[in-house]
Coordinates of C-alpha atoms in Angstrom, one line a residue:
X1 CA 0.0 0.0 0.0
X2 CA 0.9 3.4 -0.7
X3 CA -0.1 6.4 1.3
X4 CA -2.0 7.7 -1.3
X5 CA -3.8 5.1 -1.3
X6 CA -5.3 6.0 2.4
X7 CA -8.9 8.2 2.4
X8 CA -8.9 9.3 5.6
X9 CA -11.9 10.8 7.5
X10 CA -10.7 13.5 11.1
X11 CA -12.8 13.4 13.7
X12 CA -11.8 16.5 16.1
X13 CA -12.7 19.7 17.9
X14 CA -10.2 21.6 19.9
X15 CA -7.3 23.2 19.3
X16 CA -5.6 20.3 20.5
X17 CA -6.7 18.2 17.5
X18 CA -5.8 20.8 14.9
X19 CA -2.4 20.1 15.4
X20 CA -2.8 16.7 14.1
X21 CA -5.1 17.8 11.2
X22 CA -2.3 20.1 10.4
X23 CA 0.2 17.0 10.0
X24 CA -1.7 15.6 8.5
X25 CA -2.7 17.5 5.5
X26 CA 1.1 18.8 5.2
X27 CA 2.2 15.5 4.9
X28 CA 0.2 15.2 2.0
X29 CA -2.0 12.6 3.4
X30 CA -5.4 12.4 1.6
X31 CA -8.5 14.1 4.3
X32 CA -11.5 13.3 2.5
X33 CA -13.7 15.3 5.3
X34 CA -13.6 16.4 8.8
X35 CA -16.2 15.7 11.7
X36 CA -16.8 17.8 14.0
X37 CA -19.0 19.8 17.1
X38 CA -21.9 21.6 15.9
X39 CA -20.5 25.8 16.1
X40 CA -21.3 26.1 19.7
X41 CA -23.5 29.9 21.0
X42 CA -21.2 32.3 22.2
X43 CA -21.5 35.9 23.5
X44 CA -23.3 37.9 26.0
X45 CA -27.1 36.2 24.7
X46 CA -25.5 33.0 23.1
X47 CA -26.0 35.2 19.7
X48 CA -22.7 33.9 18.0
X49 CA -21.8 31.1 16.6
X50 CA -18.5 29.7 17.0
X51 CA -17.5 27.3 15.1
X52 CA -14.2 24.9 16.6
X53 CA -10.5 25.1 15.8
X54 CA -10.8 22.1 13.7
X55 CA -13.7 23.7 11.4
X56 CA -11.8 26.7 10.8
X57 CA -8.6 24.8 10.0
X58 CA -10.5 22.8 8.0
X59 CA -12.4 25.2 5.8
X60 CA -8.9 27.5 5.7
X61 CA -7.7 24.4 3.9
X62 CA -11.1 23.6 1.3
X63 CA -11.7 20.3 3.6
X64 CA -15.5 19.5 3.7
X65 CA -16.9 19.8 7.4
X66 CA -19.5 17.6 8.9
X67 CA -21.3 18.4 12.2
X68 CA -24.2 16.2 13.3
X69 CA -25.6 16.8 16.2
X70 CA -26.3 13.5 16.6
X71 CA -23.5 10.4 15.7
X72 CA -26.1 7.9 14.7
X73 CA -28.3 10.2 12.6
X74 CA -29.2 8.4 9.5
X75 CA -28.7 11.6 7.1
X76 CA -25.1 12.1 8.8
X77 CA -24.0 8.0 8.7
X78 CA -25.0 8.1 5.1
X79 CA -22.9 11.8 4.1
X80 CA -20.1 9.8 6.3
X81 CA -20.4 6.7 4.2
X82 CA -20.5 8.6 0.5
X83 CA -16.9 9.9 1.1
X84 CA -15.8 6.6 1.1
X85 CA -12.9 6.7 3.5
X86 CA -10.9 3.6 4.2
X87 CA -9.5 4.8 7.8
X88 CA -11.0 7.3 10.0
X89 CA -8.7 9.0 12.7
X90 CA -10.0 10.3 16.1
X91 CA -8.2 13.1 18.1
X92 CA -9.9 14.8 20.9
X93 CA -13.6 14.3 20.2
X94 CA -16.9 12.5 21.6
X95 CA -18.0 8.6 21.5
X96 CA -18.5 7.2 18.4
X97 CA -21.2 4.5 17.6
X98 CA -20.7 1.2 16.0
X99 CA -22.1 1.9 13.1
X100 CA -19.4 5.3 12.6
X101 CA -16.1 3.5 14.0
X102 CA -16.5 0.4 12.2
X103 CA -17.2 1.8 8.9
X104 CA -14.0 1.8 7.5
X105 CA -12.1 -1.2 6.2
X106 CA -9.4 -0.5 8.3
X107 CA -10.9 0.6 11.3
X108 CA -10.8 4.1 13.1
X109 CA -7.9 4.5 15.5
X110 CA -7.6 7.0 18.1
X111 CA -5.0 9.7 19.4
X112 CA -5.3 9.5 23.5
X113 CA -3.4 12.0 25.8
X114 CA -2.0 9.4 28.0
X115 CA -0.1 5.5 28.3
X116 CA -3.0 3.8 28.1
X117 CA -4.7 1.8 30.5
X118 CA -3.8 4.5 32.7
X119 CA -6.3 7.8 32.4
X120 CA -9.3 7.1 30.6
X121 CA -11.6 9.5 29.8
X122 CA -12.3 13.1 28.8
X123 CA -9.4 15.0 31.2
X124 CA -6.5 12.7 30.7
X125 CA -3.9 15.4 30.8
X126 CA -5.6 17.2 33.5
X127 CA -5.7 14.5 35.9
X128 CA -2.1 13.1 35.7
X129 CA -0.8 17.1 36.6
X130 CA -3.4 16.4 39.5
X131 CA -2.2 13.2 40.8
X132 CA 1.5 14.6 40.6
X133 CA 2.7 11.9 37.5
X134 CA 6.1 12.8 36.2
X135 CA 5.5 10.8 33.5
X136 CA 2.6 10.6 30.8
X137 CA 2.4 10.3 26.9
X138 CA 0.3 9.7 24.4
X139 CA -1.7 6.3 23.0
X140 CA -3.1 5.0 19.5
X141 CA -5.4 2.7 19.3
X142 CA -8.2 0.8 17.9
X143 CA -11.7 2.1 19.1
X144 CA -13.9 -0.8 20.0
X145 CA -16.8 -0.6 22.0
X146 CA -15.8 0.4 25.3
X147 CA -14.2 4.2 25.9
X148 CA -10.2 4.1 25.4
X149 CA -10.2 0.3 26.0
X150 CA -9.3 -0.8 21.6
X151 CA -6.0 -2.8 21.0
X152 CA -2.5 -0.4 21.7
X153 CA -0.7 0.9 18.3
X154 CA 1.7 2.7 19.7
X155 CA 3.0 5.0 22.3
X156 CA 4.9 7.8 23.1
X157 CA 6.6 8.6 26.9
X158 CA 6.2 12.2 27.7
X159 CA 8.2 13.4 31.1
X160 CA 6.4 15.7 33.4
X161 CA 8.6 18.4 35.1
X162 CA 7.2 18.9 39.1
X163 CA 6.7 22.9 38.3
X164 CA 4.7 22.3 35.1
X165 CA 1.9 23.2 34.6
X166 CA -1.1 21.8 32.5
X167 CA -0.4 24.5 29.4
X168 CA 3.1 22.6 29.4
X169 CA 1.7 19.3 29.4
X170 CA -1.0 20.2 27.2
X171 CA 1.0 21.8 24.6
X172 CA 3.8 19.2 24.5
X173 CA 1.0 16.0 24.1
X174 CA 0.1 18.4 21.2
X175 CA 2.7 18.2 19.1
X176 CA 3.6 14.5 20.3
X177 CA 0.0 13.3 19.2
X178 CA 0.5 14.8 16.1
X179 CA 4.3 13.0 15.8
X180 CA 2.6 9.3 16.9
X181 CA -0.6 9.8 14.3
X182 CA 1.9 10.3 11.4
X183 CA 3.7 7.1 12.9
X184 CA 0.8 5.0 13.4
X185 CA 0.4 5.9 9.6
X186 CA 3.6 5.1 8.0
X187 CA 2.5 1.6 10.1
X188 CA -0.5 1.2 8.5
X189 CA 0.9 2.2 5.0
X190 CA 3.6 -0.8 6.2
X191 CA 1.2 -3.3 6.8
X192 CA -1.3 -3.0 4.2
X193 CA -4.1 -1.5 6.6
X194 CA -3.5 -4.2 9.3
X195 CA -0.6 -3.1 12.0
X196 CA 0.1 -5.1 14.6
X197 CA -2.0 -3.6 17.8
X198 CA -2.2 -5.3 20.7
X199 CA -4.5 -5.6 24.0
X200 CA -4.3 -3.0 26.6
X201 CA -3.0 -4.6 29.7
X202 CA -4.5 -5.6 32.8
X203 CA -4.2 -3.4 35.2
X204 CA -5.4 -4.0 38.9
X205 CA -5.2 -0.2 40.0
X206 CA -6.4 2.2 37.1
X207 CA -6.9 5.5 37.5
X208 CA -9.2 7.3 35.9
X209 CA -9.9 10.8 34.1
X210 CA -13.1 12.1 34.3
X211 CA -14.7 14.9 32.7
X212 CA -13.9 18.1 35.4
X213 CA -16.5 20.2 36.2
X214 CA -16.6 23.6 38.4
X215 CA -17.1 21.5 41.7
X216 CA -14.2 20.0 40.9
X217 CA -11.7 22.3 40.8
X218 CA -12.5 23.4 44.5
X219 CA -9.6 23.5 46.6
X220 CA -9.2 21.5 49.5
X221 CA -6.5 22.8 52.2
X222 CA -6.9 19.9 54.2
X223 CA -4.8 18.1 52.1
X224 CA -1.0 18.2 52.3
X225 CA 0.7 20.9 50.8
X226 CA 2.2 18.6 47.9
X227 CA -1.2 17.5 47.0
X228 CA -2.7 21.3 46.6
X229 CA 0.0 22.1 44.7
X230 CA -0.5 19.4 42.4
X231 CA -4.0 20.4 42.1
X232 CA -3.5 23.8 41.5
X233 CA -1.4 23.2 38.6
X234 CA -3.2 20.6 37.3
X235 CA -5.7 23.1 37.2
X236 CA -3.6 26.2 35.2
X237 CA -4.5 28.2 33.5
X238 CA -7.8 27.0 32.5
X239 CA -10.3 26.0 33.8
X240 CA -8.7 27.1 37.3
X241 CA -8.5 25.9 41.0
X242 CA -10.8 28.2 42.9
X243 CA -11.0 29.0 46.7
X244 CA -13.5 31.1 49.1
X245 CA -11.7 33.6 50.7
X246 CA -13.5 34.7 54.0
X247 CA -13.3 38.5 55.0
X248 CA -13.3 39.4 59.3
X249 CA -17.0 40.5 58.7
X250 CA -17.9 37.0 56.9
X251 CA -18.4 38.1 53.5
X252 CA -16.9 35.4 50.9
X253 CA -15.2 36.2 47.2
X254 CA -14.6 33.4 45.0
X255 CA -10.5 33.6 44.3
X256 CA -8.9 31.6 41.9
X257 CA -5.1 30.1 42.2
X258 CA -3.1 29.5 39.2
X259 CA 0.5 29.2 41.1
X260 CA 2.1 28.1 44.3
X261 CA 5.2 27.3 45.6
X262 CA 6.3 24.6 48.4
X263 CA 8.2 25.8 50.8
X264 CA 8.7 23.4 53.1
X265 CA 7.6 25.0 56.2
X266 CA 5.5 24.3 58.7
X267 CA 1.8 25.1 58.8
X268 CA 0.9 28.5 61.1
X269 CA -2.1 28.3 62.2
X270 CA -5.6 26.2 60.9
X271 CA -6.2 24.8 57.1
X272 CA -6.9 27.3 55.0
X273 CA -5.3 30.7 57.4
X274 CA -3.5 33.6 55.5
X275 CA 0.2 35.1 56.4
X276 CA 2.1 37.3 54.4
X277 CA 6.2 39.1 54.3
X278 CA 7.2 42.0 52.7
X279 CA 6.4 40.3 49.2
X280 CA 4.6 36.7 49.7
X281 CA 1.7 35.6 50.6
X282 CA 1.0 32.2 52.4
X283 CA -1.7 29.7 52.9
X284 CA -1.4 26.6 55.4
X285 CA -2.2 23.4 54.1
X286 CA -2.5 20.2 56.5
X287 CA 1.1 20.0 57.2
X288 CA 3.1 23.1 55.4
X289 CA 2.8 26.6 54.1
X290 CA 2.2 27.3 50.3
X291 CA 3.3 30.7 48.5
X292 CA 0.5 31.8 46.6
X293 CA 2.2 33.2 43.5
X294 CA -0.6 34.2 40.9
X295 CA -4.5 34.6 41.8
X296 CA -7.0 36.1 40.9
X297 CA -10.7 37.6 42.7
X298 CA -14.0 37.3 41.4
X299 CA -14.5 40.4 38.8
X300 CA -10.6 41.5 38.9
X301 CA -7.9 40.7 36.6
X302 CA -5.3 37.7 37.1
X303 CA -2.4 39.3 39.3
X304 CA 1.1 38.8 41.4
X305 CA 0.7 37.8 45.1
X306 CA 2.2 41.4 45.5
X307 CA -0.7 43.4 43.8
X308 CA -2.8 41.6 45.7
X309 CA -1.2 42.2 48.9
X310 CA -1.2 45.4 48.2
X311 CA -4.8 46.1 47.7
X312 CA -5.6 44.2 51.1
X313 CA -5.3 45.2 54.7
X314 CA -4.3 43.0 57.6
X315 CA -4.3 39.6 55.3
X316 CA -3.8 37.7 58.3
X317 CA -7.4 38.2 59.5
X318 CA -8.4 36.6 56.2
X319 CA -8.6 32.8 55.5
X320 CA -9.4 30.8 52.8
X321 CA -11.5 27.5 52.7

């Protein structure tokens, strides 16, 4: 088989998956159409339509779009089926039906932002900052008809530093998903359509990668300092770890966290109480203070500890919880 021979089918949304589509179509691999999210209501009264990264990469470079709202709509399985793709390729998107992942004669395979078994699910990259993994990487495989559970392609390693955050994680499995779908390719091309995959592994203690929503991205200050610093950059800079900080009247302000340092001291005071220096301000966790670096209130711009510090009076009768 010759590359040319491939009619491949995208299935992507965010930015995240562009990067891939980019590859692709610069490698001069044949995209026959792209599937993506119906353009989602933006704006003050949900007026505008915004359509995703991938749609507007996509239509920049003449590729038709597809965006059921529903993945086994008749009308859309049939448009899917007349382009007549042979391989359909996954990055970054919903669950597909049977009837959409098995359509082509040499499957659909999938780029996953983690080592597979390890993190399934919608937050892969997410939750491995969160749990404090120095090590992640990305996954292709076969879907089947379980989520993230088809035979292993391939995979990449991908070393997590302790002070990144999940823009740095985020942005390196980027351009590393894009690296192992053009491999996974030149397999393919290789074997005629039929690599050699194999099952994902058994694993007695999986952990897992849920969609995050606001409730979870709560701070807890109970928790050892390591652990709330792992959250909070497993968190940064989107969608954001969030605290309540309580004034000496009562009154409460949602504050969001997007960096901390350890500093190996010893808590002062309860979970969640305030100190400050000259320049730094300090929260006690369970067992040792954290430096808050970079907040930001409710209805104020992201800013230093300083400019916060400096727009606050007698921090030490605040607390956070």
């Amino acid at each position: 088989m010759q590359k040319e021979d491939l009619r491949i089918v995208f299935m992507g949304t965010p930015e995240f998956a562009v990067e891939t589509l980019r590859a692709l179509v610069e490698n001069d691999y044949h995209v026959v159409a792209v599937v993506t999210q119906p353009d989602k209501p933006v704006g003050r009264h949900a007026s505008v339509l915004q359509p995703s990264a991938v749609k507007q990469y996509a239509l920049q470079k003449g590729i038709p779009v597809l965006q059921p709202e529903k993945m086994k709509d008749p009308t859309f399985v049939e448009q899917l089926r007349s382009y007549h793709a042979n391989l359909q390729v996954v990055v970054a998107f919903r669950m597909l039906p049977e009837v959409v992942w098995a359509m082509p004669e040499y499957g659909t395979f999938n780029v996953h932002a983690a080592l597979l078994p390890q993190y399934r699910g919608a937050a892969p990259i997410n939750w491995a900052v969160i749990n404090g993994e120095t090590k992640t990487g990305v996954t292709t495989f076969f879907l089947d008809h379980d989520i993230d559970t088809g035979r292993i392609i391939m995979q990449l390693p991908f070393d997590i530093p302790d002070t990144a955050d999940v823009e740095y994680v985020y942005d390196g499995l980027m351009h590393l998903g894009a690296d192992i779908c053009l491999q996974t390719l030149q397999r393919i091309v290789a074997a005629d359509g039929h690599p050699d995959s194999i099952p994902q592994p058994a694993e007695t203690s999986l952990k897992a990668a849920p969609k995050i929503f606001k409730e979870t991205c709560e701070i807890n200050w109970s928790q050892p300092a390591k652990q709330v610093y792992d959250f909070v950059r497993g968190l940064s800079p989107y969608p954001g770890a969030w605290t309540t900080l309580v004034a000496p009247d009562g009154k409460t302000t949602v504050l969001k966290v997007f960096r901390t340092t350890k500093t190996g001291q010893p808590s002062r005071g309860g979970v969640g109480s305030l100190s400050a220096d000259k320049h730094h301000l300090y929260v006690s966790a369970s067992d040792q203070l954290l430096q808050i670096d970079e907040l930001q209130l409710a209805g104020k711009k992201r800013m230093d500890a300083q400019a916060f510090l400096n727009g606050m009076k007698e921090i030490e009768n605040y607390s956070l919880r």
